[in-house]
């Protein structure tokens, strides 16, 4: 996957592996979001688009027409549905606390960095942006953006 598509899939894998390693809750159950009319179908299509932009593959987020949905759920009256096969029940608070314990001492937190670009160089993630009015590049094996509203790139 391209660097811009790595975010969601990599985060999903990271959370799953951390939960398994530490014995924390990570129950994959999938999700089915249904639509009863054209307006709701439009919302489902937007959710599908966002999922793809966040790195989900077509086989991970599938739109089902009403007839296809009724093959799975014969009593359904919905006109369509969006099926996410990787939806999981987790306790994000526990996961974040455990992640922080895992990375303490080997992580640098950079507050106030306004990311403008994300690319890949030599197998590393490279984030370019501004910090205190100066232009910087951050190069690392893993970059976590804890404030998505700071990203100004396209």
Coordinates of N, CA and C in Angstrom, one line a residue:
X1 N 0.8 -1.2 0.0 CA 0.0 0.0 0.0 C 0.9 1.2 0.0
X2 N 0.4 2.3 -0.6 CA 1.1 3.5 -0.6 C 1.1 4.1 0.8
X3 N 2.0 5.0 1.1 CA 2.2 5.6 2.5 C 0.8 6.2 2.9
X4 N 0.2 6.9 2.0 CA -1.1 7.6 2.4 C -2.2 6.6 2.7
X5 N -2.0 5.4 2.3 CA -3.1 4.4 2.6 C -2.7 3.5 3.8
X6 N -1.6 3.7 4.4 CA -1.1 2.8 5.4 C -1.8 3.0 6.8
X7 N -2.3 4.2 7.0 CA -2.8 4.5 8.3 C -3.7 3.6 9.0
X8 N -4.9 3.4 8.5 CA -5.9 2.6 9.1 C -5.5 1.1 9.2
X9 N -5.1 0.6 8.1 CA -4.7 -0.9 8.2 C -3.6 -1.1 9.1
X10 N -2.6 -0.2 9.1 CA -1.4 -0.4 10.1 C -1.9 -0.2 11.5
X11 N -2.8 0.7 11.8 CA -3.3 0.9 13.1 C -4.0 -0.3 13.6
X12 N -4.9 -0.8 12.7 CA -5.7 -2.0 13.0 C -4.7 -3.2 13.4
X13 N -3.7 -3.4 12.6 CA -2.8 -4.5 12.9 C -2.0 -4.2 14.2
X14 N -1.6 -3.0 14.4 CA -0.9 -2.6 15.6 C -1.7 -2.9 16.8
X15 N -3.0 -2.5 16.8 CA -3.9 -2.7 18.0 C -4.1 -4.2 18.2
X16 N -4.4 -4.9 17.1 CA -4.6 -6.3 17.2 C -3.4 -7.1 17.8
X17 N -2.2 -6.8 17.3 CA -1.0 -7.5 17.8 C -0.8 -7.1 19.2
X18 N -0.9 -5.8 19.6 CA -0.7 -5.4 21.0 C -1.7 -6.1 21.9
X19 N -3.0 -6.2 21.5 CA -4.0 -6.8 22.4 C -3.7 -8.3 22.6
X20 N -3.3 -9.0 21.5 CA -2.9 -10.4 21.6 C -1.7 -10.6 22.5
X21 N -0.7 -9.8 22.3 CA 0.5 -9.9 23.1 C 0.3 -9.7 24.6
X22 N -0.6 -8.8 24.9 CA -0.9 -8.4 26.3 C -2.1 -9.0 26.9
X23 N -2.8 -9.8 26.1 CA -4.1 -10.5 26.6 C -5.2 -9.5 26.8
X24 N -5.3 -8.5 26.0 CA -6.4 -7.5 26.1 C -7.5 -7.8 25.1
X25 N -8.6 -7.3 25.4 CA -9.8 -7.5 24.6 C -9.6 -7.0 23.1
X26 N -9.9 -7.9 22.2 CA -9.9 -7.6 20.7 C -10.7 -8.6 20.1
X27 N -12.0 -8.3 20.0 CA -13.0 -9.3 19.5 C -13.5 -8.8 18.1
X28 N -13.0 -9.5 17.1 CA -13.4 -9.2 15.7 C -14.8 -9.7 15.5
X29 N -15.7 -8.8 15.1 CA -17.1 -9.2 15.0 C -17.7 -8.7 13.7
X30 N -17.0 -7.8 13.0 CA -17.6 -7.3 11.7 C -18.7 -6.3 12.1
X31 N -19.2 -5.6 11.1 CA -20.2 -4.6 11.3 C -21.1 -4.6 10.0
X32 N -22.4 -4.4 10.2 CA -23.3 -4.3 9.0 C -24.1 -3.0 9.3
X33 N -23.9 -2.0 8.4 CA -24.6 -0.8 8.5 C -25.6 -0.8 7.4
X34 N -26.9 -0.7 7.7 CA -28.0 -0.8 6.7 C -28.6 0.5 6.3
X35 N -29.2 0.5 5.1 CA -29.9 1.7 4.6 C -31.2 1.3 4.1
X36 N -32.2 2.2 4.4 CA -33.6 1.9 4.0 C -34.0 2.7 2.8
X37 N -33.3 3.7 2.4 CA -33.7 4.5 1.2 C -32.5 5.1 0.6
X38 N -32.7 5.8 -0.5 CA -31.6 6.4 -1.3 C -30.7 7.3 -0.5
X39 N -31.3 8.2 0.3 CA -30.5 9.1 1.1 C -29.5 8.3 2.0
X40 N -30.0 7.3 2.7 CA -29.2 6.5 3.5 C -28.1 5.7 2.8
X41 N -28.5 5.2 1.6 CA -27.5 4.6 0.7 C -26.4 5.5 0.4
X42 N -26.7 6.8 0.1 CA -25.7 7.8 -0.2 C -24.7 7.9 1.0
X43 N -25.2 7.9 2.2 CA -24.4 8.0 3.4 C -23.5 6.8 3.5
X44 N -24.0 5.6 3.2 CA -23.2 4.4 3.2 C -22.0 4.5 2.2
X45 N -22.4 5.0 1.0 CA -21.3 5.1 -0.1 C -20.2 6.1 0.4
X46 N -20.6 7.1 1.1 CA -19.6 8.1 1.6 C -18.8 7.4 2.7
X47 N -19.4 6.6 3.5 CA -18.6 5.8 4.5 C -17.6 4.9 3.9
X48 N -18.1 4.2 2.8 CA -17.2 3.3 2.0 C -16.0 4.1 1.5
X49 N -16.3 5.3 0.9 CA -15.2 6.1 0.4 C -14.2 6.5 1.4
X50 N -14.7 6.9 2.6 CA -13.8 7.3 3.7 C -13.0 6.1 4.1
X51 N -13.6 4.9 4.2 CA -12.8 3.7 4.6 C -11.7 3.4 3.7
X52 N -12.0 3.6 2.4 CA -10.9 3.3 1.4 C -9.8 4.4 1.5
X53 N -10.2 5.6 1.7 CA -9.2 6.7 1.9 C -8.3 6.4 3.1
X54 N -8.9 5.8 4.1 CA -8.2 5.4 5.3 C -7.4 4.1 5.2
X55 N -7.4 3.5 4.0 CA -6.5 2.4 3.8 C -7.2 1.0 3.8
X56 N -8.5 1.0 3.9 CA -9.2 -0.3 3.8 C -9.3 -0.8 2.4
X57 N -9.0 -2.1 2.2 CA -9.1 -2.7 0.9 C -10.6 -2.9 0.5
X58 N -10.9 -3.1 -0.8 CA -12.2 -3.4 -1.2 C -12.8 -4.6 -0.6
X59 N -12.0 -5.6 -0.2 CA -12.6 -6.8 0.4 C -12.8 -6.7 1.9
X60 N -12.4 -5.6 2.5 CA -12.6 -5.3 3.9 C -13.8 -4.5 4.2
X61 N -14.3 -3.7 3.1 CA -15.4 -2.8 3.3 C -16.3 -3.0 2.0
X62 N -17.3 -3.8 2.1 CA -18.1 -4.2 0.9 C -19.5 -3.6 1.0
X63 N -19.9 -3.0 -0.1 CA -21.3 -2.6 -0.2 C -22.2 -3.7 -0.8
X64 N -23.3 -4.0 -0.1 CA -24.2 -5.0 -0.6 C -25.5 -4.4 -1.0
X65 N -26.0 -4.7 -2.3 CA -27.3 -4.3 -2.7 C -28.3 -5.1 -1.9
X66 N -29.6 -4.6 -1.9 CA -30.6 -5.3 -1.1 C -30.8 -6.7 -1.4
X67 N -30.7 -7.2 -2.6 CA -30.8 -8.6 -2.9 C -29.7 -9.4 -2.3
X68 N -28.5 -8.9 -2.4 CA -27.3 -9.6 -1.8 C -27.4 -9.6 -0.3
X69 N -27.9 -8.6 0.3 CA -28.1 -8.5 1.7 C -29.1 -9.6 2.1
X70 N -30.2 -9.8 1.4 CA -31.2 -10.7 1.7 C -30.7 -12.2 1.6
X71 N -29.7 -12.4 0.9 CA -29.1 -13.8 0.8 C -28.5 -14.1 2.2
X72 N -27.9 -13.0 2.9 CA -27.4 -13.2 4.2 C -28.4 -13.2 5.3
X73 N -29.4 -12.2 5.1 CA -30.4 -12.0 6.1 C -31.8 -11.9 5.4
X74 N -32.4 -13.1 5.2 CA -33.6 -13.2 4.4 C -34.7 -12.3 4.8
X75 N -34.8 -11.9 6.1 CA -35.9 -11.1 6.5 C -35.6 -9.6 6.4
X76 N -34.5 -9.2 6.0 CA -34.1 -7.8 5.9 C -35.0 -7.1 4.9
X77 N -35.4 -5.9 5.2 CA -36.1 -5.0 4.3 C -35.2 -3.8 3.8
X78 N -34.0 -3.9 4.2 CA -33.1 -2.8 3.8 C -32.8 -2.8 2.3
X79 N -32.5 -1.6 1.7 CA -32.2 -1.5 0.3 C -30.7 -1.7 0.0
X80 N -29.9 -1.6 1.1 CA -28.5 -1.8 0.9 C -27.8 -1.9 2.2
X81 N -26.5 -2.3 2.2 CA -25.8 -2.3 3.5 C -24.3 -2.2 3.2
X82 N -23.6 -1.8 4.2 CA -22.1 -1.7 4.1 C -21.6 -2.7 5.2
X83 N -20.8 -3.6 4.7 CA -20.2 -4.6 5.6 C -18.8 -4.4 5.8
X84 N -18.4 -4.2 7.0 CA -17.0 -4.1 7.4 C -16.6 -5.4 8.1
X85 N -15.6 -6.1 7.5 CA -15.3 -7.4 8.1 C -14.3 -7.3 9.2
X86 N -13.6 -6.1 9.4 CA -12.6 -6.0 10.4 C -13.0 -5.2 11.6
X87 N -14.3 -4.9 11.8 CA -14.7 -4.2 12.9 C -14.4 -5.0 14.2
X88 N -13.9 -4.4 15.2 CA -13.6 -5.1 16.4 C -14.0 -4.3 17.7
X89 N -14.4 -5.1 18.7 CA -14.7 -4.5 20.0 C -13.4 -4.6 20.8
X90 N -13.0 -3.4 21.3 CA -11.8 -3.2 22.1 C -12.0 -2.2 23.2
X91 N -11.1 -2.2 24.1 CA -11.0 -1.1 25.1 C -9.9 -0.3 24.8
X92 N -10.1 0.8 24.0 CA -9.0 1.7 23.5 C -8.2 2.3 24.7
X93 N -8.9 2.6 25.8 CA -8.1 3.1 26.9 C -7.0 2.2 27.4
X94 N -7.4 0.9 27.5 CA -6.4 -0.1 27.9 C -5.3 -0.2 26.9
X95 N -5.7 -0.2 25.6 CA -4.7 -0.4 24.5 C -3.7 0.8 24.5
X96 N -4.3 2.0 24.7 CA -3.4 3.2 24.6 C -2.4 3.2 25.8
X97 N -3.0 2.8 27.0 CA -2.1 2.8 28.2 C -1.0 1.8 28.0
X98 N -1.3 0.6 27.4 CA -0.3 -0.4 27.2 C 0.7 0.0 26.1
X99 N 0.2 0.6 25.1 CA 1.1 1.1 24.0 C 2.1 2.1 24.6
X100 N 1.6 3.0 25.5 CA 2.5 4.0 26.1 C 3.5 3.4 26.9
X101 N 3.2 2.3 27.7 CA 4.2 1.6 28.5 C 5.2 0.9 27.6
X102 N 4.7 0.4 26.4 CA 5.6 -0.3 25.5 C 6.7 0.6 24.9
X103 N 6.3 1.9 24.6 CA 7.1 2.8 23.8 C 7.8 3.8 24.7
X104 N 7.5 3.9 26.0 CA 8.2 4.9 26.8 C 9.7 4.7 26.8
X105 N 10.3 5.8 26.6 CA 11.8 5.9 26.5 C 12.3 5.7 25.1
X106 N 11.5 5.3 24.2 CA 12.0 5.1 22.8 C 11.2 6.0 21.8
X107 N 10.4 6.9 22.3 CA 9.5 7.7 21.5 C 9.7 9.1 21.8
X108 N 9.6 9.9 20.7 CA 9.7 11.3 20.9 C 8.4 11.9 20.5
X109 N 7.8 12.7 21.4 CA 6.5 13.4 21.1 C 6.8 14.8 20.6
X110 N 6.2 15.1 19.5 CA 6.5 16.4 18.9 C 5.2 17.2 18.8
X111 N 5.0 18.1 19.8 CA 3.7 18.9 19.8 C 3.8 20.1 19.0
X112 N 2.7 20.5 18.4 CA 2.7 21.7 17.6 C 3.2 21.6 16.2
X113 N 3.6 20.4 15.8 CA 4.0 20.1 14.4 C 2.9 20.1 13.5
X114 N 2.9 20.9 12.4 CA 1.8 21.0 11.4 C 2.3 20.3 10.2
X115 N 1.8 19.0 10.1 CA 2.2 18.2 8.9 C 1.6 18.7 7.6
X116 N 2.5 18.7 6.6 CA 2.0 19.2 5.3 C 2.2 18.1 4.2
X117 N 3.0 17.1 4.5 CA 3.2 16.0 3.5 C 3.6 14.7 4.1
X118 N 3.2 13.6 3.5 CA 3.6 12.3 4.0 C 4.1 11.5 2.8
X119 N 5.3 10.9 2.9 CA 5.9 10.2 1.8 C 6.7 9.0 2.4
X120 N 7.3 8.2 1.5 CA 8.2 7.1 1.9 C 9.5 7.3 1.3
X121 N 10.6 7.0 2.1 CA 11.9 7.1 1.6 C 12.7 5.9 2.3
X122 N 13.2 5.0 1.4 CA 14.0 3.9 2.0 C 13.3 3.1 3.0
X123 N 12.0 2.8 2.8 CA 11.3 2.0 3.8 C 10.8 2.8 5.0
X124 N 11.1 4.1 5.1 CA 10.8 4.9 6.3 C 9.6 5.8 5.9
X125 N 8.8 6.2 6.9 CA 7.8 7.2 6.7 C 8.5 8.6 6.9
X126 N 8.2 9.5 6.0 CA 8.8 10.8 6.1 C 7.6 11.8 6.1
X127 N 7.5 12.6 7.2 CA 6.5 13.6 7.3 C 7.2 15.0 7.3
X128 N 6.7 15.8 6.4 CA 7.3 17.2 6.3 C 6.3 18.2 6.8
X129 N 6.8 19.2 7.4 CA 5.8 20.2 7.9 C 6.5 21.4 8.7
X130 N 5.7 22.1 9.4 CA 6.2 23.3 10.2 C 6.2 23.0 11.7
X131 N 7.2 23.5 12.3 CA 7.3 23.5 13.8 C 7.9 24.8 14.2
X132 N 7.1 25.6 14.9 CA 7.6 26.9 15.4 C 8.0 27.8 14.2
X133 N 7.4 27.8 13.1 CA 7.7 28.6 11.9 C 8.8 28.1 11.1
X134 N 9.5 27.0 11.5 CA 10.6 26.4 10.7 C 10.1 25.1 10.0
X135 N 10.7 24.9 8.9 CA 10.3 23.7 8.1 C 11.2 22.5 8.6
X136 N 10.6 21.3 8.8 CA 11.3 20.1 9.3 C 10.8 18.9 8.5
X137 N 11.6 17.9 8.5 CA 11.1 16.5 8.1 C 11.4 15.6 9.2
X138 N 10.4 14.8 9.5 CA 10.5 13.7 10.5 C 10.5 12.4 9.7
X139 N 11.6 11.6 10.0 CA 11.7 10.3 9.3 C 11.8 9.2 10.4
X140 N 10.9 8.2 10.2 CA 10.9 7.2 11.2 C 10.3 5.9 10.7
X141 N 10.4 4.8 11.4 CA 9.8 3.5 11.1 C 8.3 3.7 11.3
X142 N 7.9 4.4 12.3 CA 6.4 4.6 12.6 C 6.2 6.0 13.0
X143 N 5.2 6.6 12.4 CA 4.8 8.0 12.8 C 3.3 7.9 13.2
X144 N 2.9 8.3 14.4 CA 1.5 8.4 14.8 C 1.1 9.8 14.9
X145 N 0.1 10.2 14.1 CA -0.5 11.5 14.2 C -1.6 11.5 15.3
X146 N -1.3 12.1 16.4 CA -2.3 12.1 17.5 C -3.3 13.2 17.4
X147 N -3.1 14.1 16.4 CA -4.0 15.2 16.2 C -4.3 15.4 14.7
X148 N -5.3 14.6 14.2 CA -5.5 14.6 12.7 C -5.9 16.0 12.2
X149 N -6.3 16.9 13.0 CA -6.7 18.2 12.6 C -5.5 19.1 12.3
X150 N -4.3 18.7 12.6 CA -3.0 19.4 12.3 C -2.5 19.1 10.9
X151 N -3.0 18.1 10.3 CA -2.6 17.8 8.9 C -3.1 18.7 7.9
X152 N -2.2 19.4 7.2 CA -2.7 20.5 6.2 C -2.4 20.0 4.8
X153 N -1.9 18.8 4.6 CA -1.6 18.3 3.3 C -2.8 17.8 2.6
X154 N -2.6 17.3 1.4 CA -3.8 16.8 0.6 C -3.8 15.3 0.5

